[in-house]
XYZ file of C-alpha atoms in Angstrom:
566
model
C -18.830 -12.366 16.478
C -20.467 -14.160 13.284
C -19.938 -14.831 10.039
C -21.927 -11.647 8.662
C -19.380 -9.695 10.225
C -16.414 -10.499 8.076
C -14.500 -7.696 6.155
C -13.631 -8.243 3.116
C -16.413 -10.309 2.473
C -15.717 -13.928 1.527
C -17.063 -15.943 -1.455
C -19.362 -18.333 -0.006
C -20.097 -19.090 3.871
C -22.260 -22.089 4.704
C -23.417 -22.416 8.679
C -24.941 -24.436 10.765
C -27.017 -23.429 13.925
C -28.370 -19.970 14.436
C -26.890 -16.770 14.830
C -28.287 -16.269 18.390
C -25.514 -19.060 19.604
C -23.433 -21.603 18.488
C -24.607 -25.294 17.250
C -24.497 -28.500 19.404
C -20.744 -29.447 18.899
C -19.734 -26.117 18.737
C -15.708 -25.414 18.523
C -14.195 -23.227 21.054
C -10.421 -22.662 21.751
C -8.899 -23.281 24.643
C -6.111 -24.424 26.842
C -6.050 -27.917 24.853
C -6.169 -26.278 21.381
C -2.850 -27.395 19.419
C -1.996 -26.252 15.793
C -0.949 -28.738 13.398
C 0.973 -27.408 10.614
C 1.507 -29.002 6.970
C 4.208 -28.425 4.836
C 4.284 -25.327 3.962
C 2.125 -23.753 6.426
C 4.931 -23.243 9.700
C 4.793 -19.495 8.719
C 0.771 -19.132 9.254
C 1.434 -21.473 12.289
C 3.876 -19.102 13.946
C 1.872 -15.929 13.023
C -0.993 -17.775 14.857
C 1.061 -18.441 18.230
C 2.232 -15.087 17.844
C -0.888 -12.976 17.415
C -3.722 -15.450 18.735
C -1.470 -16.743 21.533
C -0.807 -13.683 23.002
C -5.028 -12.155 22.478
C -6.078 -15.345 23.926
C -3.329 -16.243 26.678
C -3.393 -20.128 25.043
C -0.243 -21.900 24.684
C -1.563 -22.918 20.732
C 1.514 -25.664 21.037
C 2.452 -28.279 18.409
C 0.024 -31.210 18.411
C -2.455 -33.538 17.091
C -5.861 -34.586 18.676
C -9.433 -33.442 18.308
C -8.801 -29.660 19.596
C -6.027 -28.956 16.765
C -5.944 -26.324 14.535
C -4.865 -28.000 11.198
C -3.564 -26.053 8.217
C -2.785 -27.650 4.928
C -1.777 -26.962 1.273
C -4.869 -28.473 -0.481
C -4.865 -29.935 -4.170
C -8.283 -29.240 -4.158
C -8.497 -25.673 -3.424
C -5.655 -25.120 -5.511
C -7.472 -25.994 -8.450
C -10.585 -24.415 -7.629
C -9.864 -21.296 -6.042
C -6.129 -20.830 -7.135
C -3.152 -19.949 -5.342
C -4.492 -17.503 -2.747
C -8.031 -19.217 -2.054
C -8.772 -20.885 0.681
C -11.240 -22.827 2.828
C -11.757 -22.821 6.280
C -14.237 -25.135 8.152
C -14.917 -25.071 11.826
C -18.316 -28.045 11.559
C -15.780 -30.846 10.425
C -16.187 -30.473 7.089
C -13.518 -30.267 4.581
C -12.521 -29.605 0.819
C -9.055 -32.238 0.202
C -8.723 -35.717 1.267
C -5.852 -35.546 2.453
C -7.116 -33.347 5.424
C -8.358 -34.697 8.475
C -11.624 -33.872 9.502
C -10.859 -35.034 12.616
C -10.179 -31.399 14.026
C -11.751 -28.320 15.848
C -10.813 -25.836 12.831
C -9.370 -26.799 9.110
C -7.900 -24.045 7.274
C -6.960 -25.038 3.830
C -5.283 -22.762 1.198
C -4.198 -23.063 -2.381
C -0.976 -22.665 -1.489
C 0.725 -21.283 2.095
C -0.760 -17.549 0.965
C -4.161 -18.960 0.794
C -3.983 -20.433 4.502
C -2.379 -17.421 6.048
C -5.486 -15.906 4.663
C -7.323 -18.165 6.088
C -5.838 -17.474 9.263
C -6.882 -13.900 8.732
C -10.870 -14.524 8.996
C -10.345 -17.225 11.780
C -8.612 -14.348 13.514
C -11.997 -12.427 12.589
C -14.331 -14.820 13.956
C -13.292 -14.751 17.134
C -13.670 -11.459 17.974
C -12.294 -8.270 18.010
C -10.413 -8.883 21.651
C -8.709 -11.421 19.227
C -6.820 -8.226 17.909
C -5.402 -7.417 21.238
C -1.949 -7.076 22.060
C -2.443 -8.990 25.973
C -5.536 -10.732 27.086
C -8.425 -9.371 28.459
C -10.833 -10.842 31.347
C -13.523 -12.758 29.410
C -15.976 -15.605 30.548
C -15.735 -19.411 30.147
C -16.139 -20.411 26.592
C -14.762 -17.135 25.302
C -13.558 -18.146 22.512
C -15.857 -19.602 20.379
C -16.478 -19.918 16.682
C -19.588 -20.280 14.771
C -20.062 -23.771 13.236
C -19.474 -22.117 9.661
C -17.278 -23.081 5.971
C -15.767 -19.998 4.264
C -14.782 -20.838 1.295
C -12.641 -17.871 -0.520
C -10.764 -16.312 -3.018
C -9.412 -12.850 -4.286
C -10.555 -11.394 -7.020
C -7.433 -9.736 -8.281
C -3.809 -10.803 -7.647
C -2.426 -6.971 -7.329
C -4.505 -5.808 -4.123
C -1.729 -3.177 -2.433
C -1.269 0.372 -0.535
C 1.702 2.560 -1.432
C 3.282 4.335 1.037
C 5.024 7.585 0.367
C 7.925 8.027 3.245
C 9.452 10.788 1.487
C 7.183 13.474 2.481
C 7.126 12.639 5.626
C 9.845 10.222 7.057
C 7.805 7.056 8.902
C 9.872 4.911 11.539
C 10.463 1.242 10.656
C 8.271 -0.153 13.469
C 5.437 2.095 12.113
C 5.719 0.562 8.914
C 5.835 -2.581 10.420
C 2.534 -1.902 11.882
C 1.145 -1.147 8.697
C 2.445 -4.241 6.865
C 0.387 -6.248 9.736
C -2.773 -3.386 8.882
C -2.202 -4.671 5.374
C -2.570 -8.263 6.122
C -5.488 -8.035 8.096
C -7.450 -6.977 5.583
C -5.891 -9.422 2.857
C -3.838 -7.091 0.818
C -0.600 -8.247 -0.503
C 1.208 -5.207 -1.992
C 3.340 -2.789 0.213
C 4.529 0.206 -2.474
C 6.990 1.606 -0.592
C 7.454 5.418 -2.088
C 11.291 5.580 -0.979
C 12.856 8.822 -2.642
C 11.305 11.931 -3.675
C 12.015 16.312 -3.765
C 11.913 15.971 -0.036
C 13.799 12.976 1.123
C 16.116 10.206 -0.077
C 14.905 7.353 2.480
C 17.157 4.028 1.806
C 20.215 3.398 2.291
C 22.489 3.223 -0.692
C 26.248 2.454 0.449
C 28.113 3.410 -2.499
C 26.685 6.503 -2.520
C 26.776 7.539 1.674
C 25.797 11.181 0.707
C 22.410 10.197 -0.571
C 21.232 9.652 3.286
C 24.235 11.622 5.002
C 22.339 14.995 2.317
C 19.442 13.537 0.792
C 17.782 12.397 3.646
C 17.572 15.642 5.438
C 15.348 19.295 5.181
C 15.620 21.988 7.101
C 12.174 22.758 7.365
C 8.556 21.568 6.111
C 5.424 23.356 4.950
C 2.414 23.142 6.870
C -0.790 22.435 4.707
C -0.516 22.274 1.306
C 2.164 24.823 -1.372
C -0.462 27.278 -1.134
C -0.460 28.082 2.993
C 2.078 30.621 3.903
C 2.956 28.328 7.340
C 6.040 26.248 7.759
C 7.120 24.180 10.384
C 10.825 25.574 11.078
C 12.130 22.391 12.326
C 14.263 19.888 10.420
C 12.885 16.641 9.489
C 14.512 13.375 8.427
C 15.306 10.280 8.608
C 16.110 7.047 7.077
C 16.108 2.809 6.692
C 19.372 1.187 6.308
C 19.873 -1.939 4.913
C 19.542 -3.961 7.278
C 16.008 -2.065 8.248
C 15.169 -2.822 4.357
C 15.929 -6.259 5.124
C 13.930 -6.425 8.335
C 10.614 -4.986 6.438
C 10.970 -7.086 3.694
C 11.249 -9.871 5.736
C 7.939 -8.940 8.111
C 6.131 -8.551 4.921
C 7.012 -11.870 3.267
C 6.482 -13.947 6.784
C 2.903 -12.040 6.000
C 2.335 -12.915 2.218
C 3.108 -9.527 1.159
C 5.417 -8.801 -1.897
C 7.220 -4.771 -1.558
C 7.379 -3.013 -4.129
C 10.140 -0.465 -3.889
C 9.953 2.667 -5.835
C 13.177 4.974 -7.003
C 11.610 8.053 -8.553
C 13.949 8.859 -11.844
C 14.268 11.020 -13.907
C 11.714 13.843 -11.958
C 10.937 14.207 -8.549
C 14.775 13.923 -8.144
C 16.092 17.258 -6.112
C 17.044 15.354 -2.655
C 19.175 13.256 -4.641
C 20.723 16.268 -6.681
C 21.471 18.202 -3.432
C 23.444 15.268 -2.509
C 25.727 14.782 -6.080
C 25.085 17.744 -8.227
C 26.315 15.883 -10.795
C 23.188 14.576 -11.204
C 21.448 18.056 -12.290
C 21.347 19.722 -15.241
C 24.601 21.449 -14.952
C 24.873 23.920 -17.693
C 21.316 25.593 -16.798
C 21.152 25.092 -12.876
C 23.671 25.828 -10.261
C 23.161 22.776 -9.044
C 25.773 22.993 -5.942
C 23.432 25.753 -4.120
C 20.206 23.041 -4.212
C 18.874 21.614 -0.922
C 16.407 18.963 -0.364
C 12.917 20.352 -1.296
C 10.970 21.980 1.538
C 7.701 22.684 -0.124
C 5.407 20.309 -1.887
C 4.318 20.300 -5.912
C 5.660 19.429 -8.855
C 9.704 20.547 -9.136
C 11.863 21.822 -12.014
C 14.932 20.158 -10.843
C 14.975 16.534 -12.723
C 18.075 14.107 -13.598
C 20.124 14.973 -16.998
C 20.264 12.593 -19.550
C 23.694 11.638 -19.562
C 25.639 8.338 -19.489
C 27.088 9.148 -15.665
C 23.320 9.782 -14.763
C 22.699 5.961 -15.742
C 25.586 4.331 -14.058
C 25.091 6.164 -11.024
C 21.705 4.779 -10.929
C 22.648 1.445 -12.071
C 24.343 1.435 -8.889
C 21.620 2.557 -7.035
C 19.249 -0.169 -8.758
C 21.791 -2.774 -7.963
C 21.860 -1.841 -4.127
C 17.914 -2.360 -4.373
C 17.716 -5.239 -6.398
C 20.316 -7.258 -3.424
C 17.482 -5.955 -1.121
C 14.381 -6.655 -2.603
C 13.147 -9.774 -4.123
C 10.260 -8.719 -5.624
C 9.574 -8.733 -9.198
C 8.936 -5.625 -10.138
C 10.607 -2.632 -9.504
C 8.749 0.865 -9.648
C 10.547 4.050 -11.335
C 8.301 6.656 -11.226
C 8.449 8.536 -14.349
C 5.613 10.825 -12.875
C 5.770 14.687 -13.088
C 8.855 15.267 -15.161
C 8.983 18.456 -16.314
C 11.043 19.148 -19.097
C 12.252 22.844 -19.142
C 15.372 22.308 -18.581
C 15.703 19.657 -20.895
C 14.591 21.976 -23.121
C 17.039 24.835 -22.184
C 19.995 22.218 -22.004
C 22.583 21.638 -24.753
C 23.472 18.423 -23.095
C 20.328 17.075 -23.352
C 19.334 18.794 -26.819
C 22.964 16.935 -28.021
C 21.480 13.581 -26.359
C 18.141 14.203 -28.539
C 20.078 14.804 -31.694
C 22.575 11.972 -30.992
C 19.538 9.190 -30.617
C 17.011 10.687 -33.161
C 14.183 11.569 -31.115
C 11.703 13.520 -31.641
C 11.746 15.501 -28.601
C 11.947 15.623 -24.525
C 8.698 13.668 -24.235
C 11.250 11.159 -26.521
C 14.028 11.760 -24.359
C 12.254 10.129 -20.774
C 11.271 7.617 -22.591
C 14.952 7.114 -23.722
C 15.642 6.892 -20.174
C 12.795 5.103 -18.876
C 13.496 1.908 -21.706
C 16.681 1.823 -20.222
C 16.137 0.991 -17.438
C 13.708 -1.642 -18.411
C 16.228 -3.154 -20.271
C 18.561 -2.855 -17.609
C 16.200 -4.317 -15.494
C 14.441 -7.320 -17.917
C 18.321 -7.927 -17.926
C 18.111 -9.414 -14.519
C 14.957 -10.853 -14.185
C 12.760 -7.892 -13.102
C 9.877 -6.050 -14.377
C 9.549 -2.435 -14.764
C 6.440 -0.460 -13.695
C 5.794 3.363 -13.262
C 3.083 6.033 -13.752
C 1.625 6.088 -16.320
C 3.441 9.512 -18.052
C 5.814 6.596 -19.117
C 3.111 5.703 -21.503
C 4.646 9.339 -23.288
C 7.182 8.885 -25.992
C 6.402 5.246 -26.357
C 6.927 2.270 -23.527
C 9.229 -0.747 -23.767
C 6.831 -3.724 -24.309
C 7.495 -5.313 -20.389
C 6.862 -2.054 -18.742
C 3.520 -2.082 -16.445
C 1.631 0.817 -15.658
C 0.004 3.113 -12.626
C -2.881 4.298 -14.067
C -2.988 7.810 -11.270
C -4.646 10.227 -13.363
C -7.415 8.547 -14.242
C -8.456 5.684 -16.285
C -7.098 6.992 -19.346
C -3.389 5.730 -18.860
C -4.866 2.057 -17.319
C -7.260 1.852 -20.474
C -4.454 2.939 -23.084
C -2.000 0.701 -21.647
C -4.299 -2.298 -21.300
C -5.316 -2.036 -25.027
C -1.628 -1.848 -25.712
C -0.612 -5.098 -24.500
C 0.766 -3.636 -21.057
C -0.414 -5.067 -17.389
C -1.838 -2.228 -15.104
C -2.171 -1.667 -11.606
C -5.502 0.842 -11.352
C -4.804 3.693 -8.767
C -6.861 6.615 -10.226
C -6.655 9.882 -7.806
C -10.352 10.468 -8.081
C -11.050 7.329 -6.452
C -8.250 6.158 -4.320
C -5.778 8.585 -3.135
C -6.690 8.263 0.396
C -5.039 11.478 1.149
C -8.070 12.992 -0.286
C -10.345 14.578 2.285
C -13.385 11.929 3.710
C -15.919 14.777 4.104
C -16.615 18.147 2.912
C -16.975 19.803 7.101
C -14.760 22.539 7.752
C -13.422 20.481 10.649
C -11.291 17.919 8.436
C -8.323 18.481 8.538
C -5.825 19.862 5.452
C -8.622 20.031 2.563
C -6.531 18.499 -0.324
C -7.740 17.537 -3.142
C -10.879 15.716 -3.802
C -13.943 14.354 -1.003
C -13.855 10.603 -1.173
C -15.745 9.221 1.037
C -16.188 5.260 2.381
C -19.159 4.912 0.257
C -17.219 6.480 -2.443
C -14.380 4.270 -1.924
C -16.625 1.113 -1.695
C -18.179 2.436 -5.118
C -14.841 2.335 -7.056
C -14.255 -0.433 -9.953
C -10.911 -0.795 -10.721
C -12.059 -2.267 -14.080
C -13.124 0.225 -16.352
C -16.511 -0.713 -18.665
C -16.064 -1.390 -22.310
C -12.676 -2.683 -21.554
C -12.439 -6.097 -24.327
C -11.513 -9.541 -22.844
C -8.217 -9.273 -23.634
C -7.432 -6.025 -22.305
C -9.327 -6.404 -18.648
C -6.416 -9.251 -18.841
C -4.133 -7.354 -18.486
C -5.248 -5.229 -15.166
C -3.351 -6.909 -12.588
C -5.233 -5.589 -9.625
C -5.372 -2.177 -8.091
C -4.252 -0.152 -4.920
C -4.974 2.820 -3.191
C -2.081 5.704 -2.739
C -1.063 7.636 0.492
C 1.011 10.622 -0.223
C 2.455 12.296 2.936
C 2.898 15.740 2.336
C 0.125 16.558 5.273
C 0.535 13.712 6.796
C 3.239 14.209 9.564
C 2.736 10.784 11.282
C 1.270 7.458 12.099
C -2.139 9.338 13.261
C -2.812 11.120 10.765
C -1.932 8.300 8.173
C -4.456 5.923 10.508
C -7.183 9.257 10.086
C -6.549 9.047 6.568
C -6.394 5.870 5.893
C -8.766 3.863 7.766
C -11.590 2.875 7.660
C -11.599 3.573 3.541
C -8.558 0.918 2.989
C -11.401 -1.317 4.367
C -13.716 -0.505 1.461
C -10.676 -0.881 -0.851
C -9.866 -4.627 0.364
C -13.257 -5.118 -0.049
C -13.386 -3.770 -3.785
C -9.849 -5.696 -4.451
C -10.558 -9.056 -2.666
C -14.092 -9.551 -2.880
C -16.586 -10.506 -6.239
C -18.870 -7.226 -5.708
C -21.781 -7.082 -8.423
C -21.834 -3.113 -10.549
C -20.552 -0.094 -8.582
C -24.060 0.985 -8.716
C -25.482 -2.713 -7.151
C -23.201 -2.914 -4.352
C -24.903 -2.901 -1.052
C -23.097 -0.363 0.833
C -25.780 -0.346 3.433
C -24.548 -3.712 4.315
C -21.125 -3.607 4.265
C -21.373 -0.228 7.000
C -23.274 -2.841 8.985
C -20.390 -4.775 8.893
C -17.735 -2.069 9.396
C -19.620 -1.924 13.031
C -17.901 -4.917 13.714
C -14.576 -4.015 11.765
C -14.257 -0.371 13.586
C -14.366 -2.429 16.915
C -11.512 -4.352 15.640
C -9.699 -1.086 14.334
C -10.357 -0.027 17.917
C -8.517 -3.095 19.569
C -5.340 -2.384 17.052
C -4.920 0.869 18.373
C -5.722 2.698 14.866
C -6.723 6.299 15.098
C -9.563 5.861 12.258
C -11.922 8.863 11.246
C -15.094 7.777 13.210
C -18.542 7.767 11.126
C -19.861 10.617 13.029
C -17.073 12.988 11.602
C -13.668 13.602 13.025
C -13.216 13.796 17.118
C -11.901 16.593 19.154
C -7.955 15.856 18.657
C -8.282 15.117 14.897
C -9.940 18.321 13.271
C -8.258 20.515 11.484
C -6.094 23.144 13.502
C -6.742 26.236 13.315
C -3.242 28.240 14.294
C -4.491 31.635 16.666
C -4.351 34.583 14.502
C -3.769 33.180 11.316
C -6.230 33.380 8.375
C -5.021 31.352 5.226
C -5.552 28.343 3.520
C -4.179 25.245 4.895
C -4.507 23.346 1.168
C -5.848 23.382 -2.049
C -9.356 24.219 -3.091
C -11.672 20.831 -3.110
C -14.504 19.821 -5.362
C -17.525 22.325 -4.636
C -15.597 24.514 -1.745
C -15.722 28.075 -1.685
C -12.391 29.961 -2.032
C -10.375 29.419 0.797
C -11.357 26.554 2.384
């Protein structure tokens, strides 16, 4: 493996010798390799025993000594490259004085982020059997690294994935595995999409029936709203707290911050069906509700009343003891507001606050809660229909439908996270071929992915300031497990790190050409993970779209340039 082969792409990388083979004095690891870790740095250390040590079969002990791994928090790089940059030097040469030269590999970060990062592409350059689970047989030497300096940095400090579990109910040690899919390719957001129509996924313990009722449906659509198909058995499932605790804690020992999201006041019928309380009352029987079994966007949303907030206080409470992250994502997507309309309780609540209407009224409810919130230290963010009825000035924003809610918010002051669906919802379809499976939405494909600026032109100074970074979105409604999220996912989350890490020239000057080159590398390294990616050729036997005997319908939604149908 070499240099050229690294995904994202680094900054700068300087090398000595050739590519054909290493230089004289060439590093290698082996059964005398020790790992010396700075203050700060134990964390990368133990991820290296952990993952390296059981690839390679070496011991990677404590030590000192020519054949040491060091890792250090650099001044140097710090100031240079930030927080998250890093340098990492396998010919002896190094960035900080205060490293030693004096060993096999240096890997020096800004801060402990920036050398578990670092760890990341010295996990790269040795291989893809390097990504292995138990050693394999190799030859003597087999572990050797090209005489090379990567110096690095990201180029935006919001690089994430959300993760909708509410469709479709993903055991903890799945998500596990995608928090360590994550860090391999140098993301450091986890969005994890917790409650929705069809599932209430966390544990909340003063309210028992939100899991014991929420958490449950008694049957799922196949395919997107439109198919006529339904898979008749239940589906469920939950984390408690302690599994909250558990993930959180993975992700941190990994440099990644979640994000938990509790969708108010729409998207909201799982949680009805378990207090009815919650519901519009005085239009709805809301007793006879059930959690959602279909997919789209639903009528049933929260009322605006005072019990509404302090039974979500509590909720927010629960969440806040459980995650430490700074912000805190609400939603606000997809509210629709009949029954706001129809309600006397809620036309009272308009009247009583001066508003000007319903569009008024969420954003009543979604300043709340950022006061609520600000109240304690956290920052609200949601999608960007918060940006309706006016947003409290510490709110961030999703920008999902398009750039227009990213570009209004930025101009406003606000800080944005860029997710537009026409670029990275990466349950969009790869390919137009009748043998993908569920057609939703719109084709994306890598190069499409690879293609996508997260910063929109004509943005002023000021504004772009305000984009925090950008992510890409997996919603689960045809995704029924940890295949089918790998199909969908990978290999475009590799073009995404690439757009969020790396400091690409124009859309239209990237050099995609070259970065597939590389992904020959990166699918072999996908292949040692285990991930069930969608191959370049087009999808393979056991991942095309089924095709149930006897049945002619549509599966999902008409796509961009399909015929009816498809």
């Amino acid at each position: 493996m070499t240099d050229n082969d690294l995904v994202p792409a680094p900054l700068l990388t300087e090398r000595r010798g050739t590519a054909s083979g290493p230089a004289p004095g060439h590093v290698s690891l082996d059964e005398r390799t020790t790992i010396d870790a700075g203050p700060g740095t134990q964390g990368t250390a133990r991820w290296l025993r952990t993952v390296l040590g059981a690839a390679t079969g070496l011991p990677l002990a404590d030590g000192s000594g020519p054949h040491r791994i060091l890792l250090r928090v650099g001044d140097e790089v710090a100031r240079e490259r930030g927080p998250e940059g890093y340098r990492l030097s396998t010919d002896g040469s190094v960035a900080d004085a205060d490293a030693d030269a004096d060993a096999a590999v240096v890997i020096e970060g800004g801060s402990p982020a920036g050398v578990f990062w670092g760890a990341q592409t010295l996990r790269q350059l040795l291989g893809p059997d390097a990504y292995r689970k138990a050693p394999v047989a190799r030859g003597e030497r087999a572990w050797d690294l090209p005489p090379v300096t990567v110096t690095d940095a990201p180029r935006f400090r919001w690089r994430g994935l959300m993760l909708d579990v509410a469709r479709h109910f993903m055991p903890k040690d799945d998500v596990l595995r995608q928090l360590d899919l994550l860090a391999a390719h140098k993301l450091n957001v986890f969005h994890f999409h917790l409650t929705d129509d069809q599932g209430w996924r966390i544990e909340i313990e003063r309210h028992p029936r939100l899991t014991e009722v929420g958490a449950w449906r008694a049957r799922t659509k196949w395919g997107h709203r439109a198919s006529p198909l339904w898979n008749e058995s239940p589906h469920g499932g939950y984390y408690t707290q302690d599994d909250i605790r558990e993930i959180v804690a993975y992700a941190a020992e990994r440099h990644i911050t979640v994000v938990p999201e509790i969708d108010i006041p729409g998207h909201s019928q799982a949680a009805i069906a378990a207090y009815p309380e919650l519901g519009n009352t005085d239009v709805v029987d809301t007793a006879s509700l059930t959690v959602w079994d279909t997919w789209g966007i639903n009528p049933n949303v929260l009322a605006p009343t005072d019990a509404v907030l302090r039974f979500y206080e509590g909720v927010f409470e629960e969440v806040l003891d459980l995650f430490p992250s700074t912000f805190v994502h609400v939603g606000g997507d997809e509210c629709l507001k009949d029954q706001w309309k129809e309600s006397a309780t809620a036309q009272a609540r308009i009247k009583e606050l001066g508003l000007a209407d319903e569009n008024e009224l969420q954003s009543w409810f979604i300043r709340h809660f950022d006061r609520w919130l600000a109240a304690r230290g956290r920052r609200l963010i949601g999608w960007d229909e918060i940006l309706e009825g006016g947003l409290a000035d510490g709110a961030a924003v999703s920008s999902w439908r398009g750039y227009g809610g990213g570009i209004s918010a930025a101009e406003a002051g606000h800080d944005v996270v860029m997710c537009p669906e026409q670029q990275v919802y990466l349950d969009h379809r790869q390919a137009p071929g009748e043998d993908e499976p569920m057609p939703i939405g719109y084709v994306r494909t890598l190069e499409d992915v690879y293609r996508f600026e997260p910063v929109p032109p004509g943005l002023s100074p000021e504004a772009a300031a305000h984009i925090l970074g950008t992510q890409a979105n997996v919603w689960t409604e045809v995704m029924e497990n940890r295949a089918r999220v790998d199909y969908q996912v990978f290999p475009r989350l590799a073009a995404f790190a690439e757009v969020a890490w790396s400091d690409l020239p124009a859309p239209g000057e990237r050099d995609f050409a070259a970065f597939e080159r590389r992904m020959t590398a990166h699918y072999r390294r996908l292949d040692a993970l285990g991930v069930d990616y969608r191959p370049p050729a087009g999808p393979l036997p056991w991942q095309q779209r089924p095709a149930p005997e006897g049945i002619e319908c549509s599966l999902g939604r008409p796509i961009e340039g399909a015929p009816p149908n498809v």
